[in-house]
Amino acid sequence: VAHHVLRFMDARTLCRAACVSRRWRAVADANRAVWRARLADARYEPEPPRTHALCLPHFGLGAASCATPPAPLLPSAARLADAELSVAQLAPRPATAAAVAAARAALRHAQAAAREGNPFKARFARGYQLDRRWAEGRSRHLSFACAFGAVVTCVEITPTHMVAGLDTRDIFVFDLATGAVVRRLVGHDGGVWALAVVGSTVVSGSTDRTVRVWDLDDGRCTHVFTGQSSTVRCLHVLLPSDMRTPAERARGAPPRFEPSEPMIVAGSRDTTLKVWRLPSPKHDAPYVQRPAAPPPPPPPPPPPPAAAPAPAPAPPAAAESMAVDGEDDDDDDDEAVGEH
């Protein structure tokens, strides 16, 4: 009944209920369904799907990003946490020895879960504290100096660093605590327009039509992929994540990881998407994909055939009915002279 009552409480009332006693605190903190609902109501950042455990050593992910699955709930606790209580379940039941033992086991499990921590409540608390700090003006402004005249085109933030791509072919890594430049990643032949960061692995896309993979710890460029015919405008990294629904988790269904391996999805201005397997800078051998050779030019077209010479014009034919007459003018002149 207590779990059903908690569903109708807002976050402030839940915190007040947790102050009543240790048992109320254990029940309120361990109910993941309630805090998941409060997290959705507040529209805070949802819980990311659980990443495959192999991503921890390969890409330098922290333990929080590759968390182990939660402990399996007891049948009664799972029913209370992931299914709505019906009227029949709220009806009074005889206090048999088995029912008392199940209730005590559920309480012990709730207390153990409260000690381990509720990820939904932790995310809600983080979002609530951020909202309060912004509303009360307690935020802190940090400014990071870049190269003179450079334009910041993309930014990615990790718990400890900020990675910024510039239009001057450079990638700067800043320390969030001090604002100092920790590392400068140089290798692109054009401006950097897309970034993705996974643990200590940085993926970048540029106007030079390449996708590069960097090791954030030492600044090495370990892998270069080609294939786009225009600027790489956007990037996204897909890690194998457990895609089970809460109902499947409650039933104890085996994990279902999708995709089957880490992937890079790059979008270009040439209206195409390219997909590569995400390599590990620390465990995979360096690789540079050479651009494909351009196809040979087509042969020149054959010359047009020579035009035939135009026939000579035919002479005009003499008309048969035409008469030609001639006269000598010298005789007239002689006669004129004789008469004179």
mmCIF file of C-alpha atoms in Angstrom:
data_model
loop_
_atom_site.group_PDB
_atom_site.id
_atom_site.type_symbol
_atom_site.label_atom_id
_atom_site.label_comp_id
_atom_site.label_asym_id
_atom_site.label_seq_id
_atom_site.Cartn_x
_atom_site.Cartn_y
_atom_site.Cartn_z
ATOM 1 C CA VAL A 1 0.000 0.000 0.000
ATOM 2 C CA ALA A 2 2.871 2.378 0.788
ATOM 3 C CA HIS A 3 4.292 2.028 -2.727
ATOM 4 C CA HIS A 4 0.861 2.766 -4.188
ATOM 5 C CA VAL A 5 0.475 5.883 -2.033
ATOM 6 C CA LEU A 6 3.891 7.175 -3.112
ATOM 7 C CA ARG A 7 2.736 7.286 -6.729
ATOM 8 C CA PHE A 8 0.443 10.220 -5.968
ATOM 9 C CA MET A 9 3.147 12.360 -4.290
ATOM 10 C CA ASP A 10 5.217 15.052 -5.951
ATOM 11 C CA ALA A 11 8.938 15.397 -5.371
ATOM 12 C CA ARG A 12 8.622 17.785 -2.426
ATOM 13 C CA THR A 13 6.133 15.499 -0.651
ATOM 14 C CA LEU A 14 8.355 12.476 -1.299
ATOM 15 C CA CYS A 15 11.275 14.219 0.359
ATOM 16 C CA ARG A 16 9.111 15.115 3.344
ATOM 17 C CA ALA A 17 7.879 11.531 3.609
ATOM 18 C CA ALA A 18 11.475 10.308 3.628
ATOM 19 C CA CYS A 19 12.078 12.415 6.751
ATOM 20 C CA VAL A 20 9.415 10.592 8.795
ATOM 21 C CA SER A 21 11.452 7.526 9.705
ATOM 22 C CA ARG A 22 14.134 5.213 8.401
ATOM 23 C CA ARG A 23 11.579 2.826 7.001
ATOM 24 C CA TRP A 24 9.761 5.575 5.122
ATOM 25 C CA ARG A 25 13.080 6.804 3.792
ATOM 26 C CA ALA A 26 14.014 3.320 2.586
ATOM 27 C CA VAL A 27 10.646 2.879 0.889
ATOM 28 C CA ALA A 28 10.673 6.336 -0.733
ATOM 29 C CA ASP A 29 14.271 6.150 -1.952
ATOM 30 C CA ALA A 30 14.084 2.589 -3.288
ATOM 31 C CA ASN A 31 10.963 3.056 -5.418
ATOM 32 C CA ARG A 32 12.436 3.512 -8.868
ATOM 33 C CA ALA A 33 9.070 3.645 -10.644
ATOM 34 C CA VAL A 34 8.026 6.711 -8.619
ATOM 35 C CA TRP A 35 11.237 8.630 -9.251
ATOM 36 C CA ARG A 36 11.213 7.610 -12.910
ATOM 37 C CA ALA A 37 7.746 9.150 -13.183
ATOM 38 C CA ARG A 38 8.856 12.337 -11.379
ATOM 39 C CA LEU A 39 11.851 12.532 -13.707
ATOM 40 C CA ALA A 40 9.575 12.327 -16.738
ATOM 41 C CA ASP A 41 7.162 14.914 -15.289
ATOM 42 C CA ALA A 42 9.995 17.401 -14.764
ATOM 43 C CA ARG A 43 11.353 16.683 -18.270
ATOM 44 C CA TYR A 44 14.860 16.291 -16.972
ATOM 45 C CA GLU A 45 17.480 14.317 -18.829
ATOM 46 C CA PRO A 46 16.290 10.701 -19.086
ATOM 47 C CA GLU A 47 18.419 7.797 -18.014
ATOM 48 C CA PRO A 48 20.635 6.605 -20.866
ATOM 49 C CA PRO A 49 20.425 2.918 -21.743
ATOM 50 C CA ARG A 50 22.992 0.678 -20.132
ATOM 51 C CA THR A 51 26.101 0.367 -22.277
ATOM 52 C CA HIS A 52 27.821 -2.945 -22.889
ATOM 53 C CA ALA A 53 30.556 -3.713 -20.366
ATOM 54 C CA LEU A 54 33.210 -4.089 -23.090
ATOM 55 C CA CYS A 55 32.947 -0.361 -23.790
ATOM 56 C CA LEU A 56 34.538 0.423 -20.416
ATOM 57 C CA PRO A 57 38.149 -0.557 -21.239
ATOM 58 C CA HIS A 58 38.015 0.076 -24.982
ATOM 59 C CA PHE A 59 36.823 3.688 -25.002
ATOM 60 C CA GLY A 60 37.819 4.926 -21.550
ATOM 61 C CA LEU A 61 34.284 5.183 -20.223
ATOM 62 C CA GLY A 62 33.783 5.817 -16.531
ATOM 63 C CA ALA A 63 32.048 3.409 -14.248
ATOM 64 C CA ALA A 64 28.995 5.640 -14.148
ATOM 65 C CA SER A 65 28.579 5.480 -17.923
ATOM 66 C CA CYS A 66 28.919 1.724 -18.003
ATOM 67 C CA ALA A 67 27.023 0.876 -14.875
ATOM 68 C CA THR A 68 26.229 -2.673 -13.899
ATOM 69 C CA PRO A 69 22.603 -3.748 -14.113
ATOM 70 C CA PRO A 70 20.529 -3.246 -10.970
ATOM 71 C CA ALA A 71 20.078 -6.126 -8.604
ATOM 72 C CA PRO A 72 17.079 -8.323 -9.511
ATOM 73 C CA LEU A 73 13.990 -7.430 -7.559
ATOM 74 C CA LEU A 74 12.042 -9.915 -5.559
ATOM 75 C CA PRO A 75 8.753 -10.960 -7.159
ATOM 76 C CA SER A 76 6.691 -8.882 -4.749
ATOM 77 C CA ALA A 77 8.977 -5.852 -4.991
ATOM 78 C CA ALA A 78 9.075 -6.078 -8.781
ATOM 79 C CA ARG A 79 5.287 -6.135 -8.882
ATOM 80 C CA LEU A 80 5.125 -3.081 -6.652
ATOM 81 C CA ALA A 81 7.770 -1.178 -8.601
ATOM 82 C CA ASP A 82 6.761 -1.839 -12.191
ATOM 83 C CA ALA A 83 3.034 -2.603 -12.177
ATOM 84 C CA GLU A 84 0.066 -0.653 -10.945
ATOM 85 C CA LEU A 85 -1.687 -2.070 -7.915
ATOM 86 C CA SER A 86 -5.229 -3.204 -8.520
ATOM 87 C CA VAL A 87 -8.123 -3.076 -6.082
ATOM 88 C CA ALA A 88 -7.784 -6.785 -5.419
ATOM 89 C CA GLN A 89 -4.146 -6.317 -4.391
ATOM 90 C CA LEU A 90 -5.172 -3.563 -1.968
ATOM 91 C CA ALA A 91 -7.723 -5.762 -0.246
ATOM 92 C CA PRO A 92 -6.788 -6.912 3.291
ATOM 93 C CA ARG A 93 -5.063 -10.267 3.420
ATOM 94 C CA PRO A 94 -4.553 -12.664 6.271
ATOM 95 C CA ALA A 95 -1.239 -12.148 8.045
ATOM 96 C CA THR A 96 0.182 -15.586 7.449
ATOM 97 C CA ALA A 97 3.758 -16.501 8.256
ATOM 98 C CA ALA A 98 4.654 -16.589 4.554
ATOM 99 C CA ALA A 99 3.173 -13.115 3.995
ATOM 100 C CA VAL A 100 5.086 -11.694 6.960
ATOM 101 C CA ALA A 101 8.322 -13.264 5.719
ATOM 102 C CA ALA A 102 7.767 -11.864 2.203
ATOM 103 C CA ALA A 103 7.064 -8.387 3.609
ATOM 104 C CA ARG A 104 10.232 -8.478 5.692
ATOM 105 C CA ALA A 105 12.264 -9.662 2.699
ATOM 106 C CA ALA A 106 10.844 -6.861 0.554
ATOM 107 C CA LEU A 107 11.694 -4.331 3.282
ATOM 108 C CA ARG A 108 15.258 -5.633 3.552
ATOM 109 C CA HIS A 109 15.603 -5.428 -0.220
ATOM 110 C CA ALA A 110 14.258 -1.860 -0.215
ATOM 111 C CA GLN A 111 16.745 -0.863 2.488
ATOM 112 C CA ALA A 112 19.605 -2.460 0.516
ATOM 113 C CA ALA A 113 18.500 -0.676 -2.649
ATOM 114 C CA ALA A 114 18.348 2.608 -0.745
ATOM 115 C CA ARG A 115 21.936 2.113 0.406
ATOM 116 C CA GLU A 116 23.049 1.395 -3.172
ATOM 117 C CA GLY A 117 21.289 4.498 -4.430
ATOM 118 C CA ASN A 118 18.427 5.181 -6.817
ATOM 119 C CA PRO A 119 19.717 6.398 -10.216
ATOM 120 C CA PHE A 120 16.377 8.061 -11.046
ATOM 121 C CA LYS A 121 16.351 10.021 -7.812
ATOM 122 C CA ALA A 122 19.983 11.023 -8.312
ATOM 123 C CA ARG A 123 19.192 12.374 -11.776
ATOM 124 C CA PHE A 124 16.145 14.200 -10.484
ATOM 125 C CA ALA A 125 18.205 15.767 -7.688
ATOM 126 C CA ARG A 126 20.864 16.910 -10.148
ATOM 127 C CA GLY A 127 18.312 18.501 -12.473
ATOM 128 C CA TYR A 128 16.481 20.145 -9.570
ATOM 129 C CA GLN A 129 19.692 21.625 -8.170
ATOM 130 C CA LEU A 130 20.656 22.995 -11.595
ATOM 131 C CA ASP A 131 17.247 24.640 -11.972
ATOM 132 C CA ARG A 132 17.512 26.213 -8.531
ATOM 133 C CA ARG A 133 20.987 27.566 -9.217
ATOM 134 C CA TRP A 134 19.927 29.107 -12.523
ATOM 135 C CA ALA A 135 16.811 30.619 -10.939
ATOM 136 C CA GLU A 136 18.736 32.061 -7.988
ATOM 137 C CA GLY A 137 21.594 33.400 -10.094
ATOM 138 C CA ARG A 138 24.220 31.142 -8.540
ATOM 139 C CA SER A 139 25.655 30.024 -11.872
ATOM 140 C CA ARG A 140 29.345 30.633 -12.641
ATOM 141 C CA HIS A 141 30.494 32.059 -15.975
ATOM 142 C CA LEU A 142 33.616 30.599 -17.575
ATOM 143 C CA SER A 143 35.247 31.935 -20.729
ATOM 144 C CA PHE A 144 37.648 29.886 -22.851
ATOM 145 C CA ALA A 145 40.110 31.706 -25.112
ATOM 146 C CA CYS A 146 40.564 30.254 -28.608
ATOM 147 C CA ALA A 147 42.853 31.157 -31.467
ATOM 148 C CA PHE A 148 42.614 34.755 -32.620
ATOM 149 C CA GLY A 149 39.964 35.227 -35.270
ATOM 150 C CA ALA A 150 38.786 31.600 -35.161
ATOM 151 C CA VAL A 151 35.108 30.661 -35.257
ATOM 152 C CA VAL A 152 33.886 27.919 -32.908
ATOM 153 C CA THR A 153 31.785 25.569 -35.034
ATOM 154 C CA CYS A 154 31.000 22.697 -32.611
ATOM 155 C CA VAL A 155 31.371 21.899 -28.906
ATOM 156 C CA GLU A 156 31.194 18.691 -26.841
ATOM 157 C CA ILE A 157 31.309 18.639 -23.026
ATOM 158 C CA THR A 158 32.429 15.765 -20.804
ATOM 159 C CA PRO A 159 32.415 15.682 -16.987
ATOM 160 C CA THR A 160 35.984 17.040 -16.929
ATOM 161 C CA HIS A 161 36.734 18.574 -20.347
ATOM 162 C CA MET A 162 35.262 20.679 -23.113
ATOM 163 C CA VAL A 163 36.210 19.851 -26.713
ATOM 164 C CA ALA A 164 35.767 22.648 -29.262
ATOM 165 C CA GLY A 165 36.161 22.447 -33.045
ATOM 166 C CA LEU A 166 37.252 25.535 -34.996
ATOM 167 C CA ASP A 167 37.091 26.599 -38.607
ATOM 168 C CA THR A 168 40.898 26.833 -38.602
ATOM 169 C CA ARG A 169 41.381 23.027 -38.764
ATOM 170 C CA ASP A 170 42.150 22.810 -35.019
ATOM 171 C CA ILE A 171 40.450 21.062 -32.081
ATOM 172 C CA PHE A 172 41.070 22.451 -28.599
ATOM 173 C CA VAL A 173 40.541 20.543 -25.354
ATOM 174 C CA PHE A 174 39.890 22.698 -22.274
ATOM 175 C CA ASP A 175 39.844 21.834 -18.588
ATOM 176 C CA LEU A 176 36.405 22.679 -17.191
ATOM 177 C CA ALA A 177 37.777 23.431 -13.730
ATOM 178 C CA THR A 178 40.476 25.924 -14.758
ATOM 179 C CA GLY A 179 39.629 26.877 -18.362
ATOM 180 C CA ALA A 180 43.186 26.118 -19.474
ATOM 181 C CA VAL A 181 43.993 24.480 -22.794
ATOM 182 C CA VAL A 182 44.891 20.879 -22.056
ATOM 183 C CA ARG A 183 45.546 19.643 -25.572
ATOM 184 C CA ARG A 184 45.412 20.732 -29.207
ATOM 185 C CA LEU A 185 44.451 18.163 -31.834
ATOM 186 C CA VAL A 186 45.959 18.947 -35.236
ATOM 187 C CA GLY A 187 45.536 16.885 -38.391
ATOM 188 C CA HIS A 188 42.543 18.031 -40.411
ATOM 189 C CA ASP A 189 43.101 19.902 -43.675
ATOM 190 C CA GLY A 190 39.874 21.908 -43.337
ATOM 191 C CA GLY A 191 37.580 23.420 -40.757
ATOM 192 C CA VAL A 192 36.095 21.064 -38.155
ATOM 193 C CA TRP A 193 32.296 21.059 -38.281
ATOM 194 C CA ALA A 194 31.263 17.987 -36.272
ATOM 195 C CA LEU A 195 32.383 16.373 -33.001
ATOM 196 C CA ALA A 196 31.449 13.379 -30.866
ATOM 197 C CA VAL A 197 33.101 12.349 -27.592
ATOM 198 C CA VAL A 198 32.838 8.922 -25.954
ATOM 199 C CA GLY A 199 34.933 8.602 -22.816
ATOM 200 C CA SER A 200 38.500 9.328 -23.892
ATOM 201 C CA THR A 201 37.723 8.878 -27.614
ATOM 202 C CA VAL A 202 37.046 11.891 -29.860
ATOM 203 C CA VAL A 203 35.524 11.604 -33.343
ATOM 204 C CA SER A 204 35.660 14.630 -35.650
ATOM 205 C CA GLY A 205 34.390 15.523 -39.123
ATOM 206 C CA SER A 206 35.760 18.264 -41.342
ATOM 207 C CA THR A 207 35.441 20.108 -44.616
ATOM 208 C CA ASP A 208 38.330 17.982 -45.895
ATOM 209 C CA ARG A 209 35.699 15.195 -46.226
ATOM 210 C CA THR A 210 37.356 12.917 -43.641
ATOM 211 C CA VAL A 211 36.360 11.476 -40.264
ATOM 212 C CA ARG A 212 39.157 11.162 -37.706
ATOM 213 C CA VAL A 213 39.380 9.270 -34.401
ATOM 214 C CA TRP A 214 41.559 10.740 -31.640
ATOM 215 C CA ASP A 215 42.872 9.561 -28.293
ATOM 216 C CA LEU A 216 41.976 12.286 -25.808
ATOM 217 C CA ASP A 217 44.663 11.196 -23.331
ATOM 218 C CA ASP A 218 47.671 11.787 -25.601
ATOM 219 C CA GLY A 219 46.193 13.705 -28.563
ATOM 220 C CA ARG A 220 47.075 11.116 -31.222
ATOM 221 C CA CYS A 221 45.002 10.695 -34.370
ATOM 222 C CA THR A 222 44.766 6.926 -34.719
ATOM 223 C CA HIS A 223 42.206 6.375 -37.490
ATOM 224 C CA VAL A 224 41.155 8.277 -40.619
ATOM 225 C CA PHE A 225 38.074 7.388 -42.695
ATOM 226 C CA THR A 226 37.221 8.750 -46.127
ATOM 227 C CA GLY A 227 34.391 8.277 -48.567
ATOM 228 C CA GLN A 228 32.342 11.461 -48.391
ATOM 229 C CA SER A 229 32.361 13.744 -51.419
ATOM 230 C CA SER A 230 31.546 16.914 -49.454
ATOM 231 C CA THR A 231 31.800 18.422 -45.949
ATOM 232 C CA VAL A 232 31.092 16.098 -43.012
ATOM 233 C CA ARG A 233 28.393 18.129 -41.285
ATOM 234 C CA CYS A 234 27.207 15.935 -38.396
ATOM 235 C CA LEU A 235 28.388 12.938 -36.375
ATOM 236 C CA HIS A 236 26.856 10.494 -33.940
ATOM 237 C CA VAL A 237 28.365 7.532 -32.083
ATOM 238 C CA LEU A 238 26.192 4.508 -31.318
ATOM 239 C CA LEU A 239 27.330 2.162 -28.556
ATOM 240 C CA PRO A 240 25.808 -1.279 -27.884
ATOM 241 C CA SER A 241 23.117 -0.523 -25.297
ATOM 242 C CA ASP A 242 20.583 -2.637 -23.472
ATOM 243 C CA MET A 243 17.260 -1.903 -25.187
ATOM 244 C CA ARG A 244 14.998 -3.840 -22.809
ATOM 245 C CA THR A 245 11.857 -2.138 -21.609
ATOM 246 C CA PRO A 246 11.123 -1.800 -17.863
ATOM 247 C CA ALA A 247 8.586 -4.601 -18.167
ATOM 248 C CA GLU A 248 11.182 -6.886 -19.744
ATOM 249 C CA ARG A 249 13.644 -6.042 -16.995
ATOM 250 C CA ALA A 250 11.039 -6.878 -14.365
ATOM 251 C CA ARG A 251 10.414 -10.260 -16.011
ATOM 252 C CA GLY A 252 14.136 -10.982 -15.960
ATOM 253 C CA ALA A 253 14.530 -11.073 -19.744
ATOM 254 C CA PRO A 254 18.122 -11.425 -20.964
ATOM 255 C CA PRO A 255 19.872 -8.235 -22.093
ATOM 256 C CA ARG A 256 19.329 -7.187 -25.713
ATOM 257 C CA PHE A 257 22.167 -4.992 -26.944
ATOM 258 C CA GLU A 258 21.757 -2.877 -30.071
ATOM 259 C CA PRO A 259 23.682 -2.240 -32.273
ATOM 260 C CA SER A 260 25.896 -5.295 -32.264
ATOM 261 C CA GLU A 261 29.116 -3.214 -32.247
ATOM 262 C CA PRO A 262 30.107 0.447 -31.743
ATOM 263 C CA MET A 263 29.383 2.551 -34.819
ATOM 264 C CA ILE A 264 30.090 6.008 -36.264
ATOM 265 C CA VAL A 265 27.320 7.592 -38.323
ATOM 266 C CA ALA A 266 28.471 10.594 -40.386
ATOM 267 C CA GLY A 267 26.244 12.873 -42.436
ATOM 268 C CA SER A 268 27.603 14.949 -45.295
ATOM 269 C CA ARG A 269 26.427 17.769 -47.524
ATOM 270 C CA ASP A 270 26.439 15.300 -50.402
ATOM 271 C CA THR A 271 23.123 13.985 -48.933
ATOM 272 C CA THR A 272 24.619 10.638 -47.857
ATOM 273 C CA LEU A 273 25.248 8.860 -44.546
ATOM 274 C CA LYS A 274 28.357 6.756 -43.988
ATOM 275 C CA VAL A 275 28.597 4.151 -41.225
ATOM 276 C CA TRP A 276 31.889 2.822 -39.859
ATOM 277 C CA ARG A 277 32.771 0.615 -36.921
ATOM 278 C CA LEU A 278 34.128 2.760 -34.091
ATOM 279 C CA PRO A 279 37.701 1.638 -33.398
ATOM 280 C CA SER A 280 39.415 1.871 -30.042
ATOM 281 C CA PRO A 281 42.393 4.266 -30.070
ATOM 282 C CA LYS A 282 44.059 2.252 -27.311
ATOM 283 C CA HIS A 283 43.478 -1.309 -28.548
ATOM 284 C CA ASP A 284 42.997 -1.243 -32.343
ATOM 285 C CA ALA A 285 45.881 -0.783 -34.751
ATOM 286 C CA PRO A 286 46.094 2.642 -36.432
ATOM 287 C CA TYR A 287 44.403 2.845 -39.784
ATOM 288 C CA VAL A 288 44.282 5.461 -42.537
ATOM 289 C CA GLN A 289 41.748 4.880 -45.277
ATOM 290 C CA ARG A 290 43.080 6.159 -48.575
ATOM 291 C CA PRO A 291 40.612 7.915 -50.835
ATOM 292 C CA ALA A 292 39.551 5.887 -53.848
ATOM 293 C CA ALA A 293 41.297 6.747 -57.105
ATOM 294 C CA PRO A 294 39.123 8.761 -59.457
ATOM 295 C CA PRO A 295 37.757 6.808 -62.431
ATOM 296 C CA PRO A 296 39.637 7.255 -65.731
ATOM 297 C CA PRO A 297 38.243 9.948 -68.015
ATOM 298 C CA PRO A 298 35.977 8.729 -70.799
ATOM 299 C CA PRO A 299 37.542 8.432 -74.272
ATOM 300 C CA PRO A 300 37.091 11.448 -76.532
ATOM 301 C CA PRO A 301 34.179 11.207 -78.972
ATOM 302 C CA PRO A 302 35.049 10.265 -82.565
ATOM 303 C CA PRO A 303 35.400 13.189 -85.014
ATOM 304 C CA PRO A 304 32.335 13.916 -87.123
ATOM 305 C CA PRO A 305 32.416 12.560 -90.714
ATOM 306 C CA ALA A 306 33.710 14.972 -93.399
ATOM 307 C CA ALA A 307 30.991 16.690 -95.364
ATOM 308 C CA ALA A 308 30.758 15.779 -99.120
ATOM 309 C CA PRO A 309 31.845 18.649 -101.451
ATOM 310 C CA ALA A 310 28.999 20.617 -102.908
ATOM 311 C CA PRO A 311 28.438 19.956 -106.653
ATOM 312 C CA ALA A 312 29.493 22.717 -109.101
ATOM 313 C CA PRO A 313 26.613 24.780 -110.418
ATOM 314 C CA ALA A 314 25.482 23.684 -113.909
ATOM 315 C CA PRO A 315 25.903 26.287 -116.752
ATOM 316 C CA PRO A 316 22.656 27.890 -117.871
ATOM 317 C CA ALA A 317 21.067 26.204 -120.874
ATOM 318 C CA ALA A 318 20.618 28.413 -124.095
ATOM 319 C CA ALA A 319 17.100 29.164 -125.006
ATOM 320 C CA GLU A 320 16.155 27.812 -128.489
ATOM 321 C CA SER A 321 13.717 30.698 -129.299
ATOM 322 C CA MET A 322 16.265 33.478 -128.717
ATOM 323 C CA ALA A 323 17.657 35.348 -131.863
ATOM 324 C CA VAL A 324 20.902 37.295 -131.767
ATOM 325 C CA ASP A 325 21.565 40.108 -134.261
ATOM 326 C CA GLY A 326 24.674 42.265 -134.636
ATOM 327 C CA GLU A 327 25.636 45.377 -136.655
ATOM 328 C CA ASP A 328 28.939 47.027 -137.464
ATOM 329 C CA ASP A 329 28.986 50.676 -136.416
ATOM 330 C CA ASP A 330 32.048 51.522 -138.561
ATOM 331 C CA ASP A 331 29.971 51.604 -141.793
ATOM 332 C CA ASP A 332 27.727 54.327 -140.438
ATOM 333 C CA ASP A 333 30.692 56.431 -139.475
ATOM 334 C CA ASP A 334 32.194 56.126 -142.969
ATOM 335 C CA GLU A 335 28.963 57.153 -144.593
ATOM 336 C CA ALA A 336 28.668 60.178 -142.365
ATOM 337 C CA VAL A 337 32.155 61.296 -143.275
ATOM 338 C CA GLY A 338 31.572 60.873 -147.046
ATOM 339 C CA GLU A 339 28.507 63.017 -147.106
ATOM 340 C CA HIS A 340 30.348 65.793 -145.293
#
